[in-house]
mmCIF file of N, CA and C in Angstrom:
data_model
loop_
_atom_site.group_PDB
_atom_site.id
_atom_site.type_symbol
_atom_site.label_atom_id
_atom_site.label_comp_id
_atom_site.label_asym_id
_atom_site.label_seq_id
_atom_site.Cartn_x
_atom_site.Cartn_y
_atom_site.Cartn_z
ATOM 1 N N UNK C 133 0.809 -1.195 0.000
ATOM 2 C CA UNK C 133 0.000 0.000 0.000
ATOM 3 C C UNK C 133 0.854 1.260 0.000
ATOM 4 N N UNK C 134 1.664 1.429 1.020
ATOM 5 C CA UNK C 134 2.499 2.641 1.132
ATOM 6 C C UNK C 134 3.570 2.704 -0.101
ATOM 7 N N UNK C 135 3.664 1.415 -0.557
ATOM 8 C CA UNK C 135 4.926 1.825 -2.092
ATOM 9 C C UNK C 135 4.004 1.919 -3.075
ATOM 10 N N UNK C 136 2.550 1.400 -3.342
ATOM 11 C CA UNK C 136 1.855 2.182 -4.197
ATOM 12 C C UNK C 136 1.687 2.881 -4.357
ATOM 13 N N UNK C 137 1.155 3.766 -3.167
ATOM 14 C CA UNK C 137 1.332 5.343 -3.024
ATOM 15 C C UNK C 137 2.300 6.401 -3.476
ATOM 16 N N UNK C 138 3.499 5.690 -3.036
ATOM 17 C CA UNK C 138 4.533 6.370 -3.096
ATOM 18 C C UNK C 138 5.373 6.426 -4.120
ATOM 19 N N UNK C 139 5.121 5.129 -5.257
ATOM 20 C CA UNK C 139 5.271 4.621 -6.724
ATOM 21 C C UNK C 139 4.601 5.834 -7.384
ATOM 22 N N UNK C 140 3.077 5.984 -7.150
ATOM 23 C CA UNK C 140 1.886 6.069 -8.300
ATOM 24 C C UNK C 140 1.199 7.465 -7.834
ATOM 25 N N UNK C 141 0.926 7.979 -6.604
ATOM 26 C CA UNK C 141 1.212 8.762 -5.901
ATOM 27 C C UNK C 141 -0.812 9.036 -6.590
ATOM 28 N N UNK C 142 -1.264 7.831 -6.622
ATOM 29 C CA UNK C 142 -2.782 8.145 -7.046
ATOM 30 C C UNK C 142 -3.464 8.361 -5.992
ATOM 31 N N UNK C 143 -4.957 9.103 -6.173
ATOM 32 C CA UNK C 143 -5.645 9.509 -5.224
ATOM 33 C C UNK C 143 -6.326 7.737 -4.460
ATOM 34 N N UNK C 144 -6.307 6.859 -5.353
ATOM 35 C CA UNK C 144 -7.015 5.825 -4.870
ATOM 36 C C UNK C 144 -5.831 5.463 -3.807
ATOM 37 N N UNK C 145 -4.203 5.357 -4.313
ATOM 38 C CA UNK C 145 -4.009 4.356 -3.290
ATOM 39 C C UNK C 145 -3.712 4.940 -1.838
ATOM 40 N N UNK C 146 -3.692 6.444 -2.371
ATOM 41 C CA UNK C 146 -3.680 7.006 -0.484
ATOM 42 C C UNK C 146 -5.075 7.044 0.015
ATOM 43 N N UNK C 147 -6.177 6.713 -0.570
ATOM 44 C CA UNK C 147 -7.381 6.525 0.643
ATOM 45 C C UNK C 147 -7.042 5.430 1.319
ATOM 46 N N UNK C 148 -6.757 4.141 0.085
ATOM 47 C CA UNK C 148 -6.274 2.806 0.813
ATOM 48 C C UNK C 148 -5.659 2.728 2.339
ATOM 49 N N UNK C 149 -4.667 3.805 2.113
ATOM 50 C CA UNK C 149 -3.702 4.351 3.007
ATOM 51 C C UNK C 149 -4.480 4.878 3.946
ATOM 52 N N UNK C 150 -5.247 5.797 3.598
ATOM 53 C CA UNK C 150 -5.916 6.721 4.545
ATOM 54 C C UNK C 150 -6.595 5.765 5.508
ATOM 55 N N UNK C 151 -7.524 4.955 5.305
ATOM 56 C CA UNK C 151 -8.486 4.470 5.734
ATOM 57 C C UNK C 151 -7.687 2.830 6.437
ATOM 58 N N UNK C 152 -6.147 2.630 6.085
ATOM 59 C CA UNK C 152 -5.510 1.546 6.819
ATOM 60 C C UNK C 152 -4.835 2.241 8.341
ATOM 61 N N UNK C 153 -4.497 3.573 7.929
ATOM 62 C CA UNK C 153 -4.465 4.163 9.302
ATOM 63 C C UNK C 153 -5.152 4.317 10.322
ATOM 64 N N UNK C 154 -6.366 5.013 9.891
ATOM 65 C CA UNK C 154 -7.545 5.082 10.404
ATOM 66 C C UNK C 154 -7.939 3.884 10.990
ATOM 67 N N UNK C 155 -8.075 3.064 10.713
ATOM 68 C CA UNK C 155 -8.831 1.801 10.903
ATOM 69 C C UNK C 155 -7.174 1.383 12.360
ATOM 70 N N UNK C 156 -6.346 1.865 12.193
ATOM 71 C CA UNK C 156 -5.426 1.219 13.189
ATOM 72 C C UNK C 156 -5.224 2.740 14.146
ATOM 73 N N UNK C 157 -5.420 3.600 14.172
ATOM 74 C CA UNK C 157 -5.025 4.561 15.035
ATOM 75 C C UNK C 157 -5.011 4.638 16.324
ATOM 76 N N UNK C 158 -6.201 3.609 16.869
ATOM 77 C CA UNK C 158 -6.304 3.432 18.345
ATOM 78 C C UNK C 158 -5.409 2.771 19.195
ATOM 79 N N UNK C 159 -4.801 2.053 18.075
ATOM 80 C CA UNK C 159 -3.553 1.339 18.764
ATOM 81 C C UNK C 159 -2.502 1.980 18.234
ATOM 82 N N UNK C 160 -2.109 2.566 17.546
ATOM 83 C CA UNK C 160 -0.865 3.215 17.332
ATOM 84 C C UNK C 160 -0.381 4.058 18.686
ATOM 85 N N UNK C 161 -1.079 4.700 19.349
ATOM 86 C CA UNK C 161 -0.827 5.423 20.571
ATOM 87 C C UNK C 161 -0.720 5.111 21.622
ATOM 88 N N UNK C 162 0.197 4.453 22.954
ATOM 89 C CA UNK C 162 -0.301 3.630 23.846
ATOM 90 C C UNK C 162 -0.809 4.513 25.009
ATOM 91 N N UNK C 163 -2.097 4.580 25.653
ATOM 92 C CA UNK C 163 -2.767 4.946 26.611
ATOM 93 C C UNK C 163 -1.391 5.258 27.876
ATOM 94 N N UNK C 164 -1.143 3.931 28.147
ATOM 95 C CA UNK C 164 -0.735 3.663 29.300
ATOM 96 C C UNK C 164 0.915 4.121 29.232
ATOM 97 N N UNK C 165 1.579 4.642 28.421
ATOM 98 C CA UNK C 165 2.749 5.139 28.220
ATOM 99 C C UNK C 165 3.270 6.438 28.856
ATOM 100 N N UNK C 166 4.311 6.239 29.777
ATOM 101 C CA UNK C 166 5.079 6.350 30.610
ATOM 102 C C UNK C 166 4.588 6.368 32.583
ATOM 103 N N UNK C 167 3.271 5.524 32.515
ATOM 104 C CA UNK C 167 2.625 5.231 33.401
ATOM 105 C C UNK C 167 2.814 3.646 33.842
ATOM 106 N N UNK C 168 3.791 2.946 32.869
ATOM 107 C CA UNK C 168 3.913 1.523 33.683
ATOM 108 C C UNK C 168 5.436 1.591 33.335
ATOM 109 N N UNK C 169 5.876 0.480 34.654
ATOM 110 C CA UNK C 169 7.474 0.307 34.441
ATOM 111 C C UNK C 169 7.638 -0.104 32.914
ATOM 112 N N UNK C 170 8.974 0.128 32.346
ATOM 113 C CA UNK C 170 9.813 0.238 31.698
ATOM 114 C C UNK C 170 10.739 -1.590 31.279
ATOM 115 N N UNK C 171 10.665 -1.317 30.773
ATOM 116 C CA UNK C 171 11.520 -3.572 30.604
ATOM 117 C C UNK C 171 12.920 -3.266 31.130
ATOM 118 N N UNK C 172 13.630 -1.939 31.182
ATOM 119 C CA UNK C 172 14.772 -1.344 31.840
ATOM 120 C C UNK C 172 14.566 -1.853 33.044
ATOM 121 N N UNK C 173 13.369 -0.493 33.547
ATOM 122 C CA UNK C 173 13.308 -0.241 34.797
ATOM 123 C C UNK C 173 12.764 -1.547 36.091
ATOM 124 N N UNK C 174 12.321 -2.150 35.177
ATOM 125 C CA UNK C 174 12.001 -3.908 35.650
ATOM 126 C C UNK C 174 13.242 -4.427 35.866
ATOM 127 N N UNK C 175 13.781 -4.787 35.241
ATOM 128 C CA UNK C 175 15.058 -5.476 35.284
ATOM 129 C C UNK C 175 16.030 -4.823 36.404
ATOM 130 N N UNK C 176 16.220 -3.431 36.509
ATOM 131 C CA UNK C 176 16.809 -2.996 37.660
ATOM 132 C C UNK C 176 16.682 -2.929 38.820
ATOM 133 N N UNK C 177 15.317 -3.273 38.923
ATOM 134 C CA UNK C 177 14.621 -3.601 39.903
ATOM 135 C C UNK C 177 14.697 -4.711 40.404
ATOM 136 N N UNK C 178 14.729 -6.207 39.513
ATOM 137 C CA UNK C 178 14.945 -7.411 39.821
ATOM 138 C C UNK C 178 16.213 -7.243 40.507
ATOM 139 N N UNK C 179 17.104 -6.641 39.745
ATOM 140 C CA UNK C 179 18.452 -6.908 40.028
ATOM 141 C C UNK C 179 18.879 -6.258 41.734
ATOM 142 N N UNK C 180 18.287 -4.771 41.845
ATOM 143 C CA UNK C 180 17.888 -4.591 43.362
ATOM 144 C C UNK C 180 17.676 -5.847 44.306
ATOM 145 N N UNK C 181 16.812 -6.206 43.471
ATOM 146 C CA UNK C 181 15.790 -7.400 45.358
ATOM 147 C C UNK C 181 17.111 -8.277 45.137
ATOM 148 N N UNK C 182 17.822 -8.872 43.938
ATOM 149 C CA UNK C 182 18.888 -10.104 44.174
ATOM 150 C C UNK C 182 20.017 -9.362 45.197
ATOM 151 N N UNK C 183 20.077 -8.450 45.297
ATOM 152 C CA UNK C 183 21.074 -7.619 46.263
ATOM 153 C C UNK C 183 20.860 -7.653 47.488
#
């Protein structure tokens, strides 16, 4: 889709586009981001309690 677009640069294949975003946007953004630990900040933490 996006190299059609970007090939052919037609109005059809960026609705394609348009409407594959759209249809995913709710998850592109995460809600819960920078409100839960970190896979870092986990791990440093494990490594704390082994101490």
């Amino acid at each position: 889709m996006v190299i059609n677009f970007l090939v052919t640069g037609s109005s059809r294949h960026a609705k394609i586009l348009l409407n594959k975003i759209l249809l995913f946007a709710d998850e592109i953004f995460d809600p819960n981001y920078r409100h839960r630990e970190t896979s870092l900040a986990r791990l440093n933490r494990l490594v704390e309690e082994l101490s």
